[in-house]
């Protein structure tokens, strides 16, 4: 069997990284002195790492992050905001995901909620957890369209199934009765088997009223499905007069760069 025949078979089996590595080995005289077991181990390692890297790229791409460059390492702790670094580092281990616990990130506009949520989402992808980012207004529109087109269950599954779901702009606007039913159905399906990260301008104590309060039969049920054993990060200002927008710090505000 010729080396080219071996390479062709590897490519046919979609072991392209291994094929390239084997080609490099055959063309490099130095490898003739390397024992077969070591050479074979190198080939397997190259193919294994290639597949892991490709899988990570797909997870990040499919997550649809609003800020795909977000990184836990780049979170700014000196921007005039109260941040619990110990808690953030603990959450970065993704242990809360394996425990199916939720995360609430709250704070004013520009405080860095979305960046932080996407950074946690990136860490989830690095652990090979299926992750998805979506703005709640977009999700509700998506479900409404799906209802009219007859594929509601399929679209609902798109948001209910990921192990990690980031819901940005959570309750920015008070949901209608129909939207509340969609929210309830989504959170009911995700309860105790997945993790949801909620980003909101409103603190958790205000969510009940945003859901309609006592006038809504679903407000209590929705809160009940997300409140238990949840971690909370409330980004507050140390000195509001000297606050710097996190959008400016991370270079996300185009108007500040023009």
PDB file of C-alpha atoms in Angstrom:
ATOM      1  CA  UNK A   1       0.000   0.000   0.000  1.00  0.00           C
ATOM      2  CA  UNK A   2       1.427   3.374  -0.982  1.00  0.00           C
ATOM      3  CA  UNK A   3       1.468   6.352   1.330  1.00  0.00           C
ATOM      4  CA  UNK A   4      -0.770   8.249  -1.099  1.00  0.00           C
ATOM      5  CA  UNK A   5      -3.340   5.466  -0.917  1.00  0.00           C
ATOM      6  CA  UNK A   6      -3.315   5.739   2.864  1.00  0.00           C
ATOM      7  CA  UNK A   7      -3.727   9.506   2.650  1.00  0.00           C
ATOM      8  CA  UNK A   8      -6.631   9.149   0.224  1.00  0.00           C
ATOM      9  CA  UNK A   9      -8.404   6.743   2.564  1.00  0.00           C
ATOM     10  CA  UNK A  10      -7.911   9.049   5.525  1.00  0.00           C
ATOM     11  CA  UNK A  11      -9.437  11.909   3.534  1.00  0.00           C
ATOM     12  CA  UNK A  12     -12.344   9.702   2.463  1.00  0.00           C
ATOM     13  CA  UNK A  13     -12.966   8.907   6.132  1.00  0.00           C
ATOM     14  CA  UNK A  14     -12.875  12.666   6.803  1.00  0.00           C
ATOM     15  CA  UNK A  15      -9.690  12.390   8.837  1.00  0.00           C
ATOM     16  CA  UNK A  16      -8.212  15.332   6.976  1.00  0.00           C
ATOM     17  CA  UNK A  17      -6.044  16.659   9.791  1.00  0.00           C
ATOM     18  CA  UNK A  18      -4.527  13.212  10.261  1.00  0.00           C
ATOM     19  CA  UNK A  19      -3.978  12.938   6.499  1.00  0.00           C
ATOM     20  CA  UNK A  20      -2.107  16.250   6.410  1.00  0.00           C
ATOM     21  CA  UNK A  21      -0.026  15.269   9.434  1.00  0.00           C
ATOM     22  CA  UNK A  22       0.815  11.876   7.909  1.00  0.00           C
ATOM     23  CA  UNK A  23       1.863  13.565   4.666  1.00  0.00           C
ATOM     24  CA  UNK A  24       4.145  15.889   6.651  1.00  0.00           C
ATOM     25  CA  UNK A  25       5.649  12.924   8.488  1.00  0.00           C
ATOM     26  CA  UNK A  26       6.428  11.044   5.274  1.00  0.00           C
ATOM     27  CA  UNK A  27       8.090  14.134   3.811  1.00  0.00           C
ATOM     28  CA  UNK A  28      10.215  14.840   6.887  1.00  0.00           C
ATOM     29  CA  UNK A  29      13.288  12.558   7.159  1.00  0.00           C
ATOM     30  CA  UNK A  30      13.566  13.296  10.884  1.00  0.00           C
ATOM     31  CA  UNK A  31      10.447  11.214  11.562  1.00  0.00           C
ATOM     32  CA  UNK A  32      12.182   8.059  10.323  1.00  0.00           C
ATOM     33  CA  UNK A  33      13.991   7.912  13.646  1.00  0.00           C
ATOM     34  CA  UNK A  34      10.753   8.259  15.670  1.00  0.00           C
ATOM     35  CA  UNK A  35       9.185   4.975  16.881  1.00  0.00           C
ATOM     36  CA  UNK A  36       5.931   3.971  15.162  1.00  0.00           C
ATOM     37  CA  UNK A  37       3.895   4.224  18.394  1.00  0.00           C
ATOM     38  CA  UNK A  38       5.027   7.817  18.929  1.00  0.00           C
ATOM     39  CA  UNK A  39       4.339   8.807  15.327  1.00  0.00           C
ATOM     40  CA  UNK A  40       0.906   7.236  15.438  1.00  0.00           C
ATOM     41  CA  UNK A  41       0.151   8.959  18.743  1.00  0.00           C
ATOM     42  CA  UNK A  42       1.075  12.306  17.201  1.00  0.00           C
ATOM     43  CA  UNK A  43      -1.299  11.696  14.284  1.00  0.00           C
ATOM     44  CA  UNK A  44      -4.165  10.798  16.609  1.00  0.00           C
ATOM     45  CA  UNK A  45      -3.521  13.862  18.793  1.00  0.00           C
ATOM     46  CA  UNK A  46      -3.552  16.175  15.758  1.00  0.00           C
ATOM     47  CA  UNK A  47      -6.851  14.759  14.470  1.00  0.00           C
ATOM     48  CA  UNK A  48      -8.386  14.813  17.955  1.00  0.00           C
ATOM     49  CA  UNK A  49      -7.422  18.442  18.594  1.00  0.00           C
ATOM     50  CA  UNK A  50      -8.597  19.485  15.134  1.00  0.00           C
ATOM     51  CA  UNK A  51     -12.017  17.983  15.729  1.00  0.00           C
ATOM     52  CA  UNK A  52     -12.310  19.586  19.166  1.00  0.00           C
ATOM     53  CA  UNK A  53     -11.350  22.984  17.740  1.00  0.00           C
ATOM     54  CA  UNK A  54     -13.848  22.654  14.892  1.00  0.00           C
ATOM     55  CA  UNK A  55     -16.565  21.651  17.317  1.00  0.00           C
ATOM     56  CA  UNK A  56     -15.829  24.705  19.467  1.00  0.00           C
ATOM     57  CA  UNK A  57     -15.979  26.986  16.413  1.00  0.00           C
ATOM     58  CA  UNK A  58     -19.380  25.536  15.462  1.00  0.00           C
ATOM     59  CA  UNK A  59     -20.736  25.997  18.991  1.00  0.00           C
ATOM     60  CA  UNK A  60     -19.611  29.628  19.086  1.00  0.00           C
ATOM     61  CA  UNK A  61     -21.000  30.312  15.598  1.00  0.00           C
ATOM     62  CA  UNK A  62     -24.348  28.634  16.331  1.00  0.00           C
ATOM     63  CA  UNK A  63     -24.692  30.455  19.673  1.00  0.00           C
ATOM     64  CA  UNK A  64     -25.173  33.741  17.818  1.00  0.00           C
ATOM     65  CA  UNK A  65     -23.509  35.866  20.492  1.00  0.00           C
ATOM     66  CA  UNK A  66     -24.172  39.588  20.293  1.00  0.00           C
ATOM     67  CA  UNK A  67     -20.551  40.131  21.392  1.00  0.00           C
ATOM     68  CA  UNK A  68     -18.535  37.059  20.301  1.00  0.00           C
ATOM     69  CA  UNK A  69     -15.280  38.698  21.372  1.00  0.00           C
ATOM     70  CA  UNK A  70     -16.402  38.771  25.029  1.00  0.00           C
ATOM     71  CA  UNK A  71     -14.008  37.161  27.481  1.00  0.00           C
ATOM     72  CA  UNK A  72     -14.079  36.521  31.213  1.00  0.00           C
ATOM     73  CA  UNK A  73     -10.409  37.516  31.288  1.00  0.00           C
ATOM     74  CA  UNK A  74     -11.248  40.960  29.895  1.00  0.00           C
ATOM     75  CA  UNK A  75     -13.990  41.879  32.373  1.00  0.00           C
ATOM     76  CA  UNK A  76     -13.077  45.275  33.770  1.00  0.00           C
ATOM     77  CA  UNK A  77     -13.109  45.551  37.565  1.00  0.00           C
ATOM     78  CA  UNK A  78     -11.905  49.151  37.746  1.00  0.00           C
ATOM     79  CA  UNK A  79     -14.651  50.965  35.845  1.00  0.00           C
ATOM     80  CA  UNK A  80     -16.548  52.323  38.841  1.00  0.00           C
ATOM     81  CA  UNK A  81     -18.916  49.363  39.196  1.00  0.00           C
ATOM     82  CA  UNK A  82     -19.367  46.895  42.005  1.00  0.00           C
ATOM     83  CA  UNK A  83     -18.458  43.443  40.746  1.00  0.00           C
ATOM     84  CA  UNK A  84     -17.916  40.302  42.797  1.00  0.00           C
ATOM     85  CA  UNK A  85     -14.733  38.943  41.197  1.00  0.00           C
ATOM     86  CA  UNK A  86     -14.764  35.801  43.301  1.00  0.00           C
ATOM     87  CA  UNK A  87     -18.305  34.937  42.191  1.00  0.00           C
ATOM     88  CA  UNK A  88     -17.546  35.695  38.542  1.00  0.00           C
ATOM     89  CA  UNK A  89     -14.475  33.447  38.611  1.00  0.00           C
ATOM     90  CA  UNK A  90     -16.498  30.692  40.256  1.00  0.00           C
ATOM     91  CA  UNK A  91     -19.212  30.955  37.620  1.00  0.00           C
ATOM     92  CA  UNK A  92     -16.549  30.856  34.905  1.00  0.00           C
ATOM     93  CA  UNK A  93     -15.904  27.220  35.861  1.00  0.00           C
ATOM     94  CA  UNK A  94     -19.432  26.453  34.537  1.00  0.00           C
ATOM     95  CA  UNK A  95     -20.235  24.318  37.576  1.00  0.00           C
ATOM     96  CA  UNK A  96     -23.579  26.113  37.845  1.00  0.00           C
ATOM     97  CA  UNK A  97     -24.455  24.775  34.382  1.00  0.00           C
ATOM     98  CA  UNK A  98     -23.908  21.165  35.394  1.00  0.00           C
ATOM     99  CA  UNK A  99     -26.150  21.911  38.395  1.00  0.00           C
ATOM    100  CA  UNK A 100     -28.826  23.401  36.085  1.00  0.00           C
ATOM    101  CA  UNK A 101     -28.898  26.678  37.996  1.00  0.00           C
ATOM    102  CA  UNK A 102     -29.862  30.019  36.462  1.00  0.00           C
ATOM    103  CA  UNK A 103     -27.996  33.316  36.466  1.00  0.00           C
ATOM    104  CA  UNK A 104     -29.495  36.803  36.749  1.00  0.00           C
ATOM    105  CA  UNK A 105     -27.369  39.705  35.501  1.00  0.00           C
ATOM    106  CA  UNK A 106     -28.999  43.065  36.196  1.00  0.00           C
ATOM    107  CA  UNK A 107     -27.955  46.683  35.915  1.00  0.00           C
ATOM    108  CA  UNK A 108     -28.482  49.941  34.044  1.00  0.00           C
ATOM    109  CA  UNK A 109     -27.969  50.440  30.323  1.00  0.00           C
ATOM    110  CA  UNK A 110     -24.298  50.405  29.378  1.00  0.00           C
ATOM    111  CA  UNK A 111     -23.113  48.643  32.537  1.00  0.00           C
ATOM    112  CA  UNK A 112     -21.829  45.593  30.659  1.00  0.00           C
ATOM    113  CA  UNK A 113     -24.604  43.028  31.179  1.00  0.00           C
ATOM    114  CA  UNK A 114     -24.559  41.703  27.633  1.00  0.00           C
ATOM    115  CA  UNK A 115     -20.773  41.556  27.517  1.00  0.00           C
ATOM    116  CA  UNK A 116     -20.661  39.587  30.760  1.00  0.00           C
ATOM    117  CA  UNK A 117     -23.425  37.218  29.643  1.00  0.00           C
ATOM    118  CA  UNK A 118     -21.639  36.554  26.345  1.00  0.00           C
ATOM    119  CA  UNK A 119     -18.391  35.975  28.261  1.00  0.00           C
ATOM    120  CA  UNK A 120     -20.139  33.332  30.369  1.00  0.00           C
ATOM    121  CA  UNK A 121     -21.601  31.913  27.170  1.00  0.00           C
ATOM    122  CA  UNK A 122     -18.119  31.646  25.662  1.00  0.00           C
ATOM    123  CA  UNK A 123     -16.943  29.710  28.720  1.00  0.00           C
ATOM    124  CA  UNK A 124     -19.919  27.375  28.297  1.00  0.00           C
ATOM    125  CA  UNK A 125     -18.917  26.754  24.668  1.00  0.00           C
ATOM    126  CA  UNK A 126     -15.371  25.983  25.778  1.00  0.00           C
ATOM    127  CA  UNK A 127     -16.875  23.254  27.963  1.00  0.00           C
ATOM    128  CA  UNK A 128     -18.741  22.079  24.815  1.00  0.00           C
ATOM    129  CA  UNK A 129     -22.162  23.022  26.154  1.00  0.00           C
ATOM    130  CA  UNK A 130     -24.762  23.826  23.497  1.00  0.00           C
ATOM    131  CA  UNK A 131     -25.409  27.548  23.947  1.00  0.00           C
ATOM    132  CA  UNK A 132     -27.709  30.116  22.347  1.00  0.00           C
ATOM    133  CA  UNK A 133     -28.019  33.898  22.704  1.00  0.00           C
ATOM    134  CA  UNK A 134     -31.221  35.769  21.893  1.00  0.00           C
ATOM    135  CA  UNK A 135     -32.950  39.025  22.769  1.00  0.00           C
ATOM    136  CA  UNK A 136     -36.291  38.318  24.407  1.00  0.00           C
ATOM    137  CA  UNK A 137     -38.153  40.646  21.973  1.00  0.00           C
ATOM    138  CA  UNK A 138     -36.715  38.693  19.024  1.00  0.00           C
ATOM    139  CA  UNK A 139     -37.585  35.364  20.622  1.00  0.00           C
ATOM    140  CA  UNK A 140     -41.205  36.404  21.176  1.00  0.00           C
ATOM    141  CA  UNK A 141     -41.530  37.637  17.578  1.00  0.00           C
ATOM    142  CA  UNK A 142     -40.014  34.371  16.359  1.00  0.00           C
ATOM    143  CA  UNK A 143     -42.579  32.353  18.322  1.00  0.00           C
ATOM    144  CA  UNK A 144     -45.466  34.514  17.133  1.00  0.00           C
ATOM    145  CA  UNK A 145     -44.473  34.018  13.496  1.00  0.00           C
ATOM    146  CA  UNK A 146     -44.019  30.299  14.103  1.00  0.00           C
ATOM    147  CA  UNK A 147     -47.516  30.067  15.557  1.00  0.00           C
ATOM    148  CA  UNK A 148     -49.023  31.596  12.424  1.00  0.00           C
ATOM    149  CA  UNK A 149     -46.920  29.384  10.138  1.00  0.00           C
ATOM    150  CA  UNK A 150     -47.692  26.167  11.978  1.00  0.00           C
ATOM    151  CA  UNK A 151     -44.175  25.295  13.193  1.00  0.00           C
ATOM    152  CA  UNK A 152     -44.470  26.557  16.766  1.00  0.00           C
ATOM    153  CA  UNK A 153     -43.159  23.352  18.373  1.00  0.00           C
ATOM    154  CA  UNK A 154     -40.041  23.344  16.202  1.00  0.00           C
ATOM    155  CA  UNK A 155     -39.179  26.967  16.975  1.00  0.00           C
ATOM    156  CA  UNK A 156     -39.950  26.535  20.662  1.00  0.00           C
ATOM    157  CA  UNK A 157     -37.566  23.563  20.737  1.00  0.00           C
ATOM    158  CA  UNK A 158     -34.846  25.778  19.210  1.00  0.00           C
ATOM    159  CA  UNK A 159     -34.880  27.840  22.396  1.00  0.00           C
ATOM    160  CA  UNK A 160     -35.940  25.207  24.916  1.00  0.00           C
ATOM    161  CA  UNK A 161     -33.307  22.593  24.037  1.00  0.00           C
ATOM    162  CA  UNK A 162     -29.928  24.372  24.392  1.00  0.00           C
ATOM    163  CA  UNK A 163     -28.272  23.590  27.683  1.00  0.00           C
ATOM    164  CA  UNK A 164     -27.440  27.280  28.088  1.00  0.00           C
ATOM    165  CA  UNK A 165     -29.814  30.017  26.909  1.00  0.00           C
ATOM    166  CA  UNK A 166     -28.940  33.709  27.235  1.00  0.00           C
ATOM    167  CA  UNK A 167     -32.050  35.879  27.317  1.00  0.00           C
ATOM    168  CA  UNK A 168     -30.981  39.480  26.785  1.00  0.00           C
ATOM    169  CA  UNK A 169     -33.285  42.476  27.309  1.00  0.00           C
ATOM    170  CA  UNK A 170     -35.346  40.329  29.669  1.00  0.00           C
ATOM    171  CA  UNK A 171     -38.661  42.081  30.441  1.00  0.00           C
ATOM    172  CA  UNK A 172     -37.468  45.337  28.918  1.00  0.00           C
ATOM    173  CA  UNK A 173     -41.085  45.719  27.809  1.00  0.00           C
ATOM    174  CA  UNK A 174     -44.045  44.273  29.669  1.00  0.00           C
ATOM    175  CA  UNK A 175     -45.115  41.134  27.793  1.00  0.00           C
ATOM    176  CA  UNK A 176     -48.666  40.699  26.554  1.00  0.00           C
ATOM    177  CA  UNK A 177     -50.833  37.857  27.801  1.00  0.00           C
ATOM    178  CA  UNK A 178     -49.906  35.758  24.770  1.00  0.00           C
ATOM    179  CA  UNK A 179     -46.218  36.516  25.228  1.00  0.00           C
ATOM    180  CA  UNK A 180     -46.451  35.555  28.888  1.00  0.00           C
ATOM    181  CA  UNK A 181     -47.794  32.167  27.865  1.00  0.00           C
ATOM    182  CA  UNK A 182     -44.843  31.720  25.522  1.00  0.00           C
ATOM    183  CA  UNK A 183     -42.404  32.713  28.267  1.00  0.00           C
ATOM    184  CA  UNK A 184     -44.044  30.327  30.708  1.00  0.00           C
ATOM    185  CA  UNK A 185     -43.939  27.451  28.227  1.00  0.00           C
ATOM    186  CA  UNK A 186     -40.269  28.087  27.432  1.00  0.00           C
ATOM    187  CA  UNK A 187     -39.171  28.284  31.064  1.00  0.00           C
ATOM    188  CA  UNK A 188     -41.308  25.314  32.055  1.00  0.00           C
ATOM    189  CA  UNK A 189     -39.542  23.173  29.447  1.00  0.00           C
ATOM    190  CA  UNK A 190     -36.114  24.321  30.589  1.00  0.00           C
ATOM    191  CA  UNK A 191     -36.754  23.964  34.308  1.00  0.00           C
ATOM    192  CA  UNK A 192     -34.287  21.762  36.244  1.00  0.00           C
ATOM    193  CA  UNK A 193     -32.577  20.438  33.121  1.00  0.00           C
ATOM    194  CA  UNK A 194     -30.819  23.482  31.689  1.00  0.00           C
ATOM    195  CA  UNK A 195     -29.408  26.901  32.555  1.00  0.00           C
ATOM    196  CA  UNK A 196     -30.824  30.270  31.558  1.00  0.00           C
ATOM    197  CA  UNK A 197     -28.907  33.535  31.865  1.00  0.00           C
ATOM    198  CA  UNK A 198     -31.250  36.523  32.213  1.00  0.00           C
ATOM    199  CA  UNK A 199     -29.981  40.037  31.407  1.00  0.00           C
ATOM    200  CA  UNK A 200     -32.274  42.810  32.581  1.00  0.00           C
ATOM    201  CA  UNK A 201     -32.318  46.506  33.368  1.00  0.00           C
ATOM    202  CA  UNK A 202     -34.741  45.630  36.174  1.00  0.00           C
ATOM    203  CA  UNK A 203     -33.610  44.033  39.404  1.00  0.00           C
ATOM    204  CA  UNK A 204     -35.135  40.668  40.222  1.00  0.00           C
ATOM    205  CA  UNK A 205     -37.518  42.187  42.763  1.00  0.00           C
ATOM    206  CA  UNK A 206     -39.169  44.181  39.965  1.00  0.00           C
ATOM    207  CA  UNK A 207     -39.747  41.266  37.588  1.00  0.00           C
ATOM    208  CA  UNK A 208     -43.065  40.284  39.141  1.00  0.00           C
ATOM    209  CA  UNK A 209     -44.539  43.702  38.361  1.00  0.00           C
ATOM    210  CA  UNK A 210     -43.080  43.663  34.843  1.00  0.00           C
ATOM    211  CA  UNK A 211     -44.931  40.386  34.310  1.00  0.00           C
ATOM    212  CA  UNK A 212     -48.221  41.999  35.290  1.00  0.00           C
ATOM    213  CA  UNK A 213     -48.106  41.470  39.050  1.00  0.00           C
ATOM    214  CA  UNK A 214     -51.275  40.369  40.784  1.00  0.00           C
ATOM    215  CA  UNK A 215     -53.282  41.004  37.607  1.00  0.00           C
ATOM    216  CA  UNK A 216     -51.447  38.234  35.776  1.00  0.00           C
ATOM    217  CA  UNK A 217     -52.229  34.569  36.496  1.00  0.00           C
ATOM    218  CA  UNK A 218     -48.821  33.578  35.097  1.00  0.00           C
ATOM    219  CA  UNK A 219     -46.531  36.024  36.931  1.00  0.00           C
ATOM    220  CA  UNK A 220     -46.112  33.801  39.990  1.00  0.00           C
ATOM    221  CA  UNK A 221     -45.689  30.673  37.874  1.00  0.00           C
ATOM    222  CA  UNK A 222     -42.948  32.262  35.742  1.00  0.00           C
ATOM    223  CA  UNK A 223     -41.041  33.591  38.744  1.00  0.00           C
ATOM    224  CA  UNK A 224     -41.365  30.208  40.461  1.00  0.00           C
ATOM    225  CA  UNK A 225     -39.669  28.469  37.539  1.00  0.00           C
ATOM    226  CA  UNK A 226     -36.566  30.633  37.537  1.00  0.00           C
ATOM    227  CA  UNK A 227     -35.981  31.976  41.042  1.00  0.00           C
ATOM    228  CA  UNK A 228     -34.879  28.933  43.003  1.00  0.00           C
ATOM    229  CA  UNK A 229     -31.121  28.352  43.405  1.00  0.00           C
ATOM    230  CA  UNK A 230     -30.242  31.141  40.987  1.00  0.00           C
ATOM    231  CA  UNK A 231     -27.026  33.141  41.107  1.00  0.00           C
ATOM    232  CA  UNK A 232     -27.357  36.915  40.932  1.00  0.00           C
ATOM    233  CA  UNK A 233     -24.996  39.587  39.678  1.00  0.00           C
ATOM    234  CA  UNK A 234     -26.345  43.094  40.128  1.00  0.00           C
ATOM    235  CA  UNK A 235     -23.984  45.568  38.495  1.00  0.00           C
ATOM    236  CA  UNK A 236     -24.266  48.779  40.493  1.00  0.00           C
ATOM    237  CA  UNK A 237     -22.374  52.038  40.447  1.00  0.00           C
ATOM    238  CA  UNK A 238     -19.794  52.993  43.059  1.00  0.00           C
ATOM    239  CA  UNK A 239     -19.710  56.618  41.917  1.00  0.00           C
ATOM    240  CA  UNK A 240     -22.402  57.410  39.336  1.00  0.00           C
ATOM    241  CA  UNK A 241     -20.930  60.841  38.609  1.00  0.00           C
ATOM    242  CA  UNK A 242     -17.713  59.279  37.304  1.00  0.00           C
ATOM    243  CA  UNK A 243     -19.136  56.190  35.647  1.00  0.00           C
ATOM    244  CA  UNK A 244     -17.667  55.117  32.332  1.00  0.00           C
ATOM    245  CA  UNK A 245     -19.918  53.205  29.958  1.00  0.00           C
ATOM    246  CA  UNK A 246     -18.756  49.629  29.482  1.00  0.00           C
ATOM    247  CA  UNK A 247     -19.573  50.075  25.803  1.00  0.00           C
ATOM    248  CA  UNK A 248     -16.865  52.737  25.701  1.00  0.00           C
ATOM    249  CA  UNK A 249     -14.406  50.570  27.639  1.00  0.00           C
ATOM    250  CA  UNK A 250     -14.881  47.596  25.325  1.00  0.00           C
ATOM    251  CA  UNK A 251     -15.044  49.772  22.203  1.00  0.00           C
ATOM    252  CA  UNK A 252     -18.619  48.737  21.420  1.00  0.00           C
ATOM    253  CA  UNK A 253     -20.217  52.167  21.068  1.00  0.00           C
ATOM    254  CA  UNK A 254     -19.670  53.345  17.479  1.00  0.00           C
ATOM    255  CA  UNK A 255     -20.641  56.935  18.298  1.00  0.00           C
ATOM    256  CA  UNK A 256     -17.759  57.141  20.748  1.00  0.00           C
ATOM    257  CA  UNK A 257     -15.275  56.015  18.103  1.00  0.00           C
ATOM    258  CA  UNK A 258     -16.364  58.473  15.437  1.00  0.00           C
TER     259      UNK A 258
END
